mmCIF file of C-alpha atoms in Angstrom:
data_model
loop_
_atom_site.group_PDB
_atom_site.id
_atom_site.type_symbol
_atom_site.label_atom_id
_atom_site.label_comp_id
_atom_site.label_asym_id
_atom_site.label_seq_id
_atom_site.Cartn_x
_atom_site.Cartn_y
_atom_site.Cartn_z
ATOM 1 C CA UNK U 943 -14.051 -8.614 37.406
ATOM 2 C CA UNK U 944 -13.208 -10.826 34.484
ATOM 3 C CA UNK U 945 -14.201 -9.653 31.020
ATOM 4 C CA UNK U 946 -16.152 -12.416 29.247
ATOM 5 C CA UNK U 947 -15.529 -13.676 25.708
ATOM 6 C CA UNK U 948 -11.924 -12.535 25.383
ATOM 7 C CA UNK U 949 -10.963 -16.068 24.392
ATOM 8 C CA UNK U 950 -14.107 -18.083 23.816
ATOM 9 C CA UNK U 951 -16.631 -17.073 21.160
ATOM 10 C CA UNK U 952 -19.844 -15.429 22.310
ATOM 11 C CA UNK U 953 -22.736 -17.805 21.567
ATOM 12 C CA UNK U 954 -24.945 -15.326 19.717
ATOM 13 C CA UNK U 955 -22.260 -13.711 17.506
ATOM 14 C CA UNK U 956 -19.959 -16.716 17.274
ATOM 15 C CA UNK U 957 -16.988 -14.356 17.726
ATOM 16 C CA UNK U 958 -14.759 -13.352 20.598
ATOM 17 C CA UNK U 959 -14.789 -9.656 21.510
ATOM 18 C CA UNK U 960 -11.686 -8.531 19.681
ATOM 19 C CA UNK U 961 -12.638 -10.240 16.450
ATOM 20 C CA UNK U 962 -16.069 -8.618 16.449
ATOM 21 C CA UNK U 963 -14.383 -5.283 17.182
ATOM 22 C CA UNK U 964 -11.809 -5.552 14.398
ATOM 23 C CA UNK U 965 -14.409 -6.512 11.789
ATOM 24 C CA UNK U 966 -16.574 -3.539 12.743
ATOM 25 C CA UNK U 967 -13.476 -1.337 12.516
ATOM 26 C CA UNK U 968 -12.518 -2.820 9.145
ATOM 27 C CA UNK U 969 -16.058 -2.173 7.895
ATOM 28 C CA UNK U 970 -15.561 1.520 8.721
ATOM 29 C CA UNK U 971 -12.183 1.404 6.994
ATOM 30 C CA UNK U 972 -13.793 -0.010 3.849
ATOM 31 C CA UNK U 973 -16.104 3.019 3.845
ATOM 32 C CA UNK U 974 -13.171 5.408 4.355
ATOM 33 C CA UNK U 975 -11.038 4.004 1.543
ATOM 34 C CA UNK U 976 -14.144 3.346 -0.580
ATOM 35 C CA UNK U 977 -14.991 7.046 -0.399
ATOM 36 C CA UNK U 978 -11.485 8.012 -1.464
ATOM 37 C CA UNK U 979 -11.485 5.508 -4.336
ATOM 38 C CA UNK U 980 -14.817 7.002 -5.446
ATOM 39 C CA UNK U 981 -13.205 10.447 -5.298
ATOM 40 C CA UNK U 982 -10.382 9.135 -7.509
ATOM 41 C CA UNK U 983 -12.860 7.799 -10.083
ATOM 42 C CA UNK U 984 -14.812 11.071 -10.159
ATOM 43 C CA UNK U 985 -11.660 13.179 -10.475
ATOM 44 C CA UNK U 986 -10.393 11.002 -13.272
ATOM 45 C CA UNK U 987 -13.565 10.900 -15.350
ATOM 46 C CA UNK U 988 -14.000 14.627 -14.753
ATOM 47 C CA UNK U 989 -10.487 15.517 -15.956
ATOM 48 C CA UNK U 990 -10.124 17.454 -19.211
ATOM 49 C CA UNK U 991 -9.137 15.251 -22.161
ATOM 50 C CA UNK U 992 -5.388 14.671 -22.153
ATOM 51 C CA UNK U 993 -4.916 16.218 -18.725
ATOM 52 C CA UNK U 994 -4.903 13.055 -16.575
ATOM 53 C CA UNK U 995 -1.317 11.923 -15.897
ATOM 54 C CA UNK U 996 -0.012 8.542 -17.056
ATOM 55 C CA UNK U 997 3.325 7.019 -16.157
ATOM 56 C CA UNK U 998 4.150 9.528 -13.435
ATOM 57 C CA UNK U 999 4.911 6.835 -10.874
ATOM 58 C CA UNK U 1000 7.769 4.357 -10.836
ATOM 59 C CA UNK U 1001 6.242 0.943 -11.634
ATOM 60 C CA UNK U 1002 9.381 -0.932 -10.521
ATOM 61 C CA UNK U 1003 9.285 0.626 -7.047
ATOM 62 C CA UNK U 1004 5.523 0.023 -6.842
ATOM 63 C CA UNK U 1005 6.063 -3.635 -7.779
ATOM 64 C CA UNK U 1006 8.783 -4.034 -5.151
ATOM 65 C CA UNK U 1007 6.462 -2.525 -2.542
ATOM 66 C CA UNK U 1008 3.677 -4.916 -3.618
ATOM 67 C CA UNK U 1009 6.042 -7.860 -3.151
ATOM 68 C CA UNK U 1010 7.116 -6.565 0.272
ATOM 69 C CA UNK U 1011 3.525 -6.307 1.470
ATOM 70 C CA UNK U 1012 2.632 -9.715 0.025
ATOM 71 C CA UNK U 1013 5.571 -11.246 1.900
ATOM 72 C CA UNK U 1014 4.588 -9.423 5.082
ATOM 73 C CA UNK U 1015 1.057 -10.880 4.814
ATOM 74 C CA UNK U 1016 2.620 -14.342 4.682
ATOM 75 C CA UNK U 1017 4.888 -13.708 7.678
ATOM 76 C CA UNK U 1018 1.902 -12.339 9.622
ATOM 77 C CA UNK U 1019 -0.047 -15.503 8.926
ATOM 78 C CA UNK U 1020 2.933 -17.680 9.853
ATOM 79 C CA UNK U 1021 3.387 -15.744 13.116
ATOM 80 C CA UNK U 1022 -0.242 -16.483 14.011
ATOM 81 C CA UNK U 1023 0.153 -20.141 12.989
ATOM 82 C CA UNK U 1024 3.267 -20.341 15.204
ATOM 83 C CA UNK U 1025 1.190 -19.072 18.143
ATOM 84 C CA UNK U 1026 -1.462 -21.684 17.368
ATOM 85 C CA UNK U 1027 1.109 -24.467 17.693
ATOM 86 C CA UNK U 1028 2.610 -22.756 20.788
ATOM 87 C CA UNK U 1029 5.971 -21.889 19.252
ATOM 88 C CA UNK U 1030 6.844 -18.440 20.605
ATOM 89 C CA UNK U 1031 10.348 -18.412 19.079
ATOM 90 C CA UNK U 1032 8.991 -18.823 15.566
ATOM 91 C CA UNK U 1033 6.388 -16.151 16.306
ATOM 92 C CA UNK U 1034 9.196 -13.739 17.186
ATOM 93 C CA UNK U 1035 11.129 -14.573 14.010
ATOM 94 C CA UNK U 1036 8.150 -14.203 11.678
ATOM 95 C CA UNK U 1037 6.959 -10.955 13.203
ATOM 96 C CA UNK U 1038 10.499 -9.536 13.149
ATOM 97 C CA UNK U 1039 10.370 -10.192 9.388
ATOM 98 C CA UNK U 1040 6.959 -8.458 9.180
ATOM 99 C CA UNK U 1041 8.334 -5.368 10.915
ATOM 100 C CA UNK U 1042 11.409 -5.240 8.677
ATOM 101 C CA UNK U 1043 9.311 -5.647 5.523
ATOM 102 C CA UNK U 1044 6.937 -2.898 6.667
ATOM 103 C CA UNK U 1045 9.796 -0.504 7.420
ATOM 104 C CA UNK U 1046 11.336 -1.210 4.011
ATOM 105 C CA UNK U 1047 7.965 -0.462 2.402
ATOM 106 C CA UNK U 1048 7.806 2.874 4.230
ATOM 107 C CA UNK U 1049 11.396 3.664 3.238
ATOM 108 C CA UNK U 1050 10.618 3.113 -0.452
ATOM 109 C CA UNK U 1051 7.428 5.155 -0.139
ATOM 110 C CA UNK U 1052 9.406 8.004 1.436
ATOM 111 C CA UNK U 1053 11.855 7.875 -1.462
ATOM 112 C CA UNK U 1054 8.955 8.102 -3.933
ATOM 113 C CA UNK U 1055 7.511 11.095 -2.065
ATOM 114 C CA UNK U 1056 10.909 12.786 -2.015
ATOM 115 C CA UNK U 1057 11.226 12.245 -5.763
ATOM 116 C CA UNK U 1058 7.890 13.998 -6.311
ATOM 117 C CA UNK U 1059 8.716 16.853 -3.953
ATOM 118 C CA UNK U 1060 11.958 17.738 -5.777
ATOM 119 C CA UNK U 1061 10.280 17.505 -9.199
ATOM 120 C CA UNK U 1062 9.300 20.978 -10.414
ATOM 121 C CA UNK U 1063 7.130 22.356 -13.185
ATOM 122 C CA UNK U 1064 7.940 25.958 -14.055
ATOM 123 C CA UNK U 1065 5.618 28.054 -16.203
ATOM 124 C CA UNK U 1066 7.686 30.573 -18.133
ATOM 125 C CA UNK U 1067 6.676 34.039 -19.271
ATOM 126 C CA UNK U 1068 6.899 32.994 -22.951
ATOM 127 C CA UNK U 1069 4.169 30.367 -22.402
ATOM 128 C CA UNK U 1070 6.468 27.310 -22.364
ATOM 129 C CA UNK U 1071 7.081 24.956 -19.430
ATOM 130 C CA UNK U 1072 10.357 23.831 -17.874
ATOM 131 C CA UNK U 1073 9.939 20.484 -16.142
ATOM 132 C CA UNK U 1074 12.414 18.366 -14.219
ATOM 133 C CA UNK U 1075 14.099 17.512 -10.953
ATOM 134 C CA UNK U 1076 15.633 20.320 -8.969
ATOM 135 C CA UNK U 1077 19.419 20.443 -9.176
ATOM 136 C CA UNK U 1078 19.976 23.702 -7.332
ATOM 137 C CA UNK U 1079 18.640 27.140 -6.586
ATOM 138 C CA UNK U 1080 21.186 29.955 -6.650
ATOM 139 C CA UNK U 1081 21.934 31.543 -3.293
ATOM 140 C CA UNK U 1082 20.149 34.749 -4.291
ATOM 141 C CA UNK U 1083 17.111 32.988 -5.775
ATOM 142 C CA UNK U 1084 13.907 34.760 -4.778
ATOM 143 C CA UNK U 1085 10.836 34.328 -6.961
ATOM 144 C CA UNK U 1086 9.002 37.294 -5.413
ATOM 145 C CA UNK U 1087 11.946 39.667 -5.936
ATOM 146 C CA UNK U 1088 12.751 38.050 -9.320
ATOM 147 C CA UNK U 1089 16.395 37.464 -8.472
ATOM 148 C CA UNK U 1090 18.691 34.489 -9.085
ATOM 149 C CA UNK U 1091 18.313 31.282 -11.085
ATOM 150 C CA UNK U 1092 17.002 27.759 -10.628
ATOM 151 C CA UNK U 1093 18.568 24.704 -12.296
ATOM 152 C CA UNK U 1094 16.510 21.651 -13.220
ATOM 153 C CA UNK U 1095 17.467 18.330 -14.768
ATOM 154 C CA UNK U 1096 14.703 17.999 -17.311
ATOM 155 C CA UNK U 1097 13.411 19.611 -20.487
ATOM 156 C CA UNK U 1098 11.257 22.417 -21.879
ATOM 157 C CA UNK U 1099 7.895 21.764 -23.543
ATOM 158 C CA UNK U 1100 5.539 24.103 -25.359
ATOM 159 C CA UNK U 1101 2.274 22.529 -24.136
ATOM 160 C CA UNK U 1102 1.520 21.287 -20.613
ATOM 161 C CA UNK U 1103 -0.265 18.275 -22.152
ATOM 162 C CA UNK U 1104 3.138 16.973 -23.255
ATOM 163 C CA UNK U 1105 3.944 16.425 -19.571
ATOM 164 C CA UNK U 1106 0.860 14.320 -18.901
ATOM 165 C CA UNK U 1107 1.588 11.036 -20.671
ATOM 166 C CA UNK U 1108 5.135 9.987 -19.875
ATOM 167 C CA UNK U 1109 4.564 6.615 -21.561
ATOM 168 C CA UNK U 1110 4.007 8.228 -24.964
ATOM 169 C CA UNK U 1111 6.779 7.768 -27.577
ATOM 170 C CA UNK U 1112 7.368 11.550 -27.621
ATOM 171 C CA UNK U 1113 7.901 11.649 -23.863
ATOM 172 C CA UNK U 1114 10.136 8.589 -23.968
ATOM 173 C CA UNK U 1115 12.252 10.198 -26.695
ATOM 174 C CA UNK U 1116 12.578 13.553 -24.911
ATOM 175 C CA UNK U 1117 16.150 14.448 -24.050
ATOM 176 C CA UNK U 1118 16.674 15.455 -20.435
ATOM 177 C CA UNK U 1119 19.488 17.852 -19.642
ATOM 178 C CA UNK U 1120 20.294 20.673 -17.266
ATOM 179 C CA UNK U 1121 17.993 23.631 -17.752
ATOM 180 C CA UNK U 1122 18.864 26.947 -16.085
ATOM 181 C CA UNK U 1123 15.929 29.294 -15.618
ATOM 182 C CA UNK U 1124 16.228 32.897 -14.467
ATOM 183 C CA UNK U 1125 13.696 34.084 -11.893
ATOM 184 C CA UNK U 1126 12.794 36.982 -14.190
ATOM 185 C CA UNK U 1127 11.536 34.441 -16.776
ATOM 186 C CA UNK U 1128 9.319 32.578 -14.323
ATOM 187 C CA UNK U 1129 5.570 33.164 -14.264
ATOM 188 C CA UNK U 1130 4.878 30.466 -11.658
ATOM 189 C CA UNK U 1131 6.589 27.394 -10.286
ATOM 190 C CA UNK U 1132 5.657 24.504 -8.046
ATOM 191 C CA UNK U 1133 6.727 20.989 -7.188
ATOM 192 C CA UNK U 1134 4.755 17.783 -7.764
ATOM 193 C CA UNK U 1135 3.362 17.895 -4.236
ATOM 194 C CA UNK U 1136 -0.334 17.473 -3.377
ATOM 195 C CA UNK U 1137 -1.108 21.005 -4.600
ATOM 196 C CA UNK U 1138 0.199 20.381 -8.107
ATOM 197 C CA UNK U 1139 -2.980 18.910 -9.612
ATOM 198 C CA UNK U 1140 -5.878 16.601 -8.766
ATOM 199 C CA UNK U 1141 -3.822 13.497 -9.552
ATOM 200 C CA UNK U 1142 -1.049 14.329 -7.093
ATOM 201 C CA UNK U 1143 -3.682 15.420 -4.547
ATOM 202 C CA UNK U 1144 -5.501 12.080 -4.633
ATOM 203 C CA UNK U 1145 -2.205 10.175 -4.944
ATOM 204 C CA UNK U 1146 -0.758 11.722 -1.786
ATOM 205 C CA UNK U 1147 -4.076 11.395 0.056
ATOM 206 C CA UNK U 1148 -4.592 7.714 -0.778
ATOM 207 C CA UNK U 1149 -1.016 6.565 -0.362
ATOM 208 C CA UNK U 1150 -0.408 8.834 2.648
ATOM 209 C CA UNK U 1151 -3.437 7.425 4.457
ATOM 210 C CA UNK U 1152 -2.343 3.935 3.505
ATOM 211 C CA UNK U 1153 1.209 4.599 4.766
ATOM 212 C CA UNK U 1154 -0.231 5.848 8.077
ATOM 213 C CA UNK U 1155 -2.111 2.543 8.366
ATOM 214 C CA UNK U 1156 1.125 0.666 7.672
ATOM 215 C CA UNK U 1157 2.875 2.717 10.352
ATOM 216 C CA UNK U 1158 0.068 2.124 12.872
ATOM 217 C CA UNK U 1159 -0.008 -1.606 12.141
ATOM 218 C CA UNK U 1160 3.764 -1.814 12.472
ATOM 219 C CA UNK U 1161 3.644 -0.120 15.880
ATOM 220 C CA UNK U 1162 0.979 -2.577 17.111
ATOM 221 C CA UNK U 1163 2.903 -5.573 15.769
ATOM 222 C CA UNK U 1164 6.096 -4.231 17.328
ATOM 223 C CA UNK U 1165 4.314 -3.888 20.679
ATOM 224 C CA UNK U 1166 3.202 -7.526 20.592
ATOM 225 C CA UNK U 1167 6.655 -8.578 19.410
ATOM 226 C CA UNK U 1168 8.549 -6.677 22.102
ATOM 227 C CA UNK U 1169 6.193 -6.837 25.090
ATOM 228 C CA UNK U 1170 3.958 -9.823 24.296
ATOM 229 C CA UNK U 1171 6.016 -12.299 26.303
ATOM 230 C CA UNK U 1172 4.231 -11.543 29.590
ATOM 231 C CA UNK U 1173 0.754 -12.318 28.257
ATOM 232 C CA UNK U 1174 2.102 -15.304 26.339
ATOM 233 C CA UNK U 1175 3.194 -16.836 29.672
ATOM 234 C CA UNK U 1176 -0.077 -16.171 31.489
ATOM 235 C CA UNK U 1177 -2.719 -16.456 28.741
ATOM 236 C CA UNK U 1178 -1.357 -17.777 25.412
ATOM 237 C CA UNK U 1179 -4.833 -18.321 23.944
ATOM 238 C CA UNK U 1180 -5.758 -14.686 24.424
ATOM 239 C CA UNK U 1181 -2.392 -13.551 23.058
ATOM 240 C CA UNK U 1182 -2.939 -15.726 19.968
ATOM 241 C CA UNK U 1183 -6.295 -14.039 19.445
ATOM 242 C CA UNK U 1184 -4.593 -10.636 19.603
ATOM 243 C CA UNK U 1185 -2.110 -11.747 16.961
ATOM 244 C CA UNK U 1186 -4.999 -12.899 14.770
ATOM 245 C CA UNK U 1187 -6.734 -9.543 15.142
ATOM 246 C CA UNK U 1188 -3.582 -7.588 14.294
ATOM 247 C CA UNK U 1189 -3.103 -9.966 11.347
ATOM 248 C CA UNK U 1190 -6.624 -9.246 10.093
ATOM 249 C CA UNK U 1191 -5.860 -5.519 10.164
ATOM 250 C CA UNK U 1192 -2.557 -6.101 8.385
ATOM 251 C CA UNK U 1193 -4.228 -8.159 5.670
ATOM 252 C CA UNK U 1194 -6.785 -5.416 5.157
ATOM 253 C CA UNK U 1195 -4.022 -2.832 4.703
ATOM 254 C CA UNK U 1196 -2.305 -5.158 2.216
ATOM 255 C CA UNK U 1197 -5.582 -5.612 0.324
ATOM 256 C CA UNK U 1198 -5.944 -1.841 0.024
ATOM 257 C CA UNK U 1199 -2.494 -1.728 -1.595
ATOM 258 C CA UNK U 1200 -3.504 -4.476 -4.045
ATOM 259 C CA UNK U 1201 -6.161 -2.059 -5.306
ATOM 260 C CA UNK U 1202 -3.998 1.073 -5.020
ATOM 261 C CA UNK U 1203 -1.094 -0.301 -7.025
ATOM 262 C CA UNK U 1204 -2.873 -0.955 -10.350
ATOM 263 C CA UNK U 1205 -5.115 2.105 -10.002
ATOM 264 C CA UNK U 1206 -2.282 4.578 -9.394
ATOM 265 C CA UNK U 1207 0.773 2.997 -10.989
ATOM 266 C CA UNK U 1208 -0.505 1.093 -14.015
ATOM 267 C CA UNK U 1209 -3.333 3.242 -15.393
ATOM 268 C CA UNK R 971 -34.424 -17.027 24.072
ATOM 269 C CA UNK R 972 -32.384 -19.663 22.260
ATOM 270 C CA UNK R 973 -29.051 -18.559 20.820
ATOM 271 C CA UNK R 974 -28.083 -20.184 17.562
ATOM 272 C CA UNK R 975 -24.437 -20.269 16.587
ATOM 273 C CA UNK R 976 -23.626 -17.817 13.828
ATOM 274 C CA UNK R 977 -23.069 -19.271 10.395
ATOM 275 C CA UNK R 978 -19.510 -20.237 9.487
ATOM 276 C CA UNK R 979 -18.796 -17.447 7.033
ATOM 277 C CA UNK R 980 -19.639 -14.765 9.570
ATOM 278 C CA UNK R 981 -16.724 -15.862 11.775
ATOM 279 C CA UNK R 982 -14.057 -15.169 9.227
ATOM 280 C CA UNK R 983 -10.601 -15.885 10.587
ATOM 281 C CA UNK R 984 -7.131 -14.863 9.485
ATOM 282 C CA UNK R 985 -6.864 -18.097 7.522
ATOM 283 C CA UNK R 986 -9.987 -17.297 5.491
ATOM 284 C CA UNK R 987 -8.898 -13.675 5.008
ATOM 285 C CA UNK R 988 -5.482 -14.866 3.865
ATOM 286 C CA UNK R 989 -7.163 -17.069 1.268
ATOM 287 C CA UNK R 990 -9.022 -14.017 -0.085
ATOM 288 C CA UNK R 991 -5.748 -12.112 -0.085
ATOM 289 C CA UNK R 992 -3.971 -14.850 -2.048
ATOM 290 C CA UNK R 993 -6.842 -14.956 -4.567
ATOM 291 C CA UNK R 994 -6.681 -11.194 -5.152
ATOM 292 C CA UNK R 995 -2.880 -11.305 -5.336
ATOM 293 C CA UNK R 996 -3.173 -13.933 -8.081
ATOM 294 C CA UNK R 997 -5.641 -11.722 -9.938
ATOM 295 C CA UNK R 998 -3.247 -8.781 -9.555
ATOM 296 C CA UNK R 999 -0.311 -10.792 -10.921
ATOM 297 C CA UNK R 1000 -2.213 -11.872 -14.036
ATOM 298 C CA UNK R 1001 -3.686 -8.385 -14.404
ATOM 299 C CA UNK R 1002 -0.159 -6.954 -14.324
ATOM 300 C CA UNK R 1003 0.871 -9.501 -16.949
ATOM 301 C CA UNK R 1004 -1.964 -8.363 -19.227
ATOM 302 C CA UNK R 1005 -0.983 -4.721 -18.653
ATOM 303 C CA UNK R 1006 2.679 -5.458 -19.398
ATOM 304 C CA UNK R 1007 1.932 -7.347 -22.624
ATOM 305 C CA UNK R 1008 -0.368 -4.534 -23.735
ATOM 306 C CA UNK R 1009 2.415 -2.038 -23.024
ATOM 307 C CA UNK R 1010 4.812 -4.103 -25.110
ATOM 308 C CA UNK R 1011 6.947 -5.256 -22.195
ATOM 309 C CA UNK R 1012 7.256 -8.997 -22.731
ATOM 310 C CA UNK R 1013 9.799 -9.515 -19.943
ATOM 311 C CA UNK R 1014 7.572 -7.843 -17.336
ATOM 312 C CA UNK R 1015 4.581 -9.818 -18.604
ATOM 313 C CA UNK R 1016 6.387 -13.152 -18.405
ATOM 314 C CA UNK R 1017 7.663 -12.307 -14.907
ATOM 315 C CA UNK R 1018 4.143 -11.423 -13.780
ATOM 316 C CA UNK R 1019 2.783 -14.725 -15.126
ATOM 317 C CA UNK R 1020 5.509 -16.653 -13.293
ATOM 318 C CA UNK R 1021 4.673 -14.656 -10.146
ATOM 319 C CA UNK R 1022 0.976 -15.495 -10.581
ATOM 320 C CA UNK R 1023 1.738 -19.218 -10.908
ATOM 321 C CA UNK R 1024 4.008 -18.985 -7.859
ATOM 322 C CA UNK R 1025 1.205 -17.371 -5.835
ATOM 323 C CA UNK R 1026 -1.203 -20.158 -6.858
ATOM 324 C CA UNK R 1027 1.352 -22.794 -5.784
ATOM 325 C CA UNK R 1028 1.842 -20.920 -2.525
ATOM 326 C CA UNK R 1029 -1.936 -20.903 -1.988
ATOM 327 C CA UNK R 1030 -2.069 -24.688 -2.385
ATOM 328 C CA UNK R 1031 0.925 -25.087 -0.045
ATOM 329 C CA UNK R 1032 -0.658 -22.781 2.503
ATOM 330 C CA UNK R 1033 -3.943 -24.702 2.484
ATOM 331 C CA UNK R 1034 -2.093 -27.980 3.031
ATOM 332 C CA UNK R 1035 0.176 -26.530 5.707
ATOM 333 C CA UNK R 1036 -2.653 -25.023 7.729
ATOM 334 C CA UNK R 1037 -5.069 -27.909 7.213
ATOM 335 C CA UNK R 1038 -5.335 -28.457 10.953
ATOM 336 C CA UNK R 1039 -6.189 -24.849 11.731
ATOM 337 C CA UNK R 1040 -9.878 -24.116 11.461
ATOM 338 C CA UNK R 1041 -11.316 -21.367 9.232
ATOM 339 C CA UNK R 1042 -13.242 -20.152 12.258
#
């Protein structure tokens, strides 16, 4: 039995099946990300004065990732346009570029995550805070048994609020050097992972979900790129529609980043 | 029952979505420029403005290039 409206538009909706499906899916995605953006707004306006982080993320890396996704949106469109004019070779070239750009984006995102996961804030028994990137933990370091030392590349501050705005002149002027902390002096310590505070929680949630979408989209695009030749030979029109649908998803994911970047990196 | 074709905007294609994307990317570029100037980073601001102009030029090029492909 042949499935109707896989190529031609259905008269009442004016859309072929896959396009109707992807728009319904994207509508649900808008609600998913919309809910998380709302959570971000509520967490931010509900934060204690001076306790919402600024300048914690690397704007240069965020900008590079924005450029990568913008370029990938263009290559996605060009791949679809190549299908429209029946040029399969160009389709392969453009979508190979899309895949490479997406993988580079994920690589940079992984680097940013790693940077946060090796960044530690240590609350000391005297009420001050040691903050910086982990250099090493001594072989006998055990926080529970209070043995050993931990070395950070960073600085010591007297008030946690000093760690919140890294764009402030004081933070910019702070001298970072190796700080060795004995386990006996540590009250508590933790990295800048999702558990650190509400900012890192919403940052990892939003960008992690977005990165999963990038990964999913890349897998779909790779599937069409690697195994699409068979359908291209038998039903190029239907294959072109599939490329359009995957392109719509990809554009949506890129649009989400266009909102994520200024909200997380610039504010 | 007579089926009427859906209105044009309800059939949004990749071309139309790309146009929205380019528009928002332009807004982002100029927004970044404003942010950079406010932060005192003139070089970043100027780069963002150039990027914004480049995106606008790309948008015009894209519309010309894909003139033959329908929005539907």
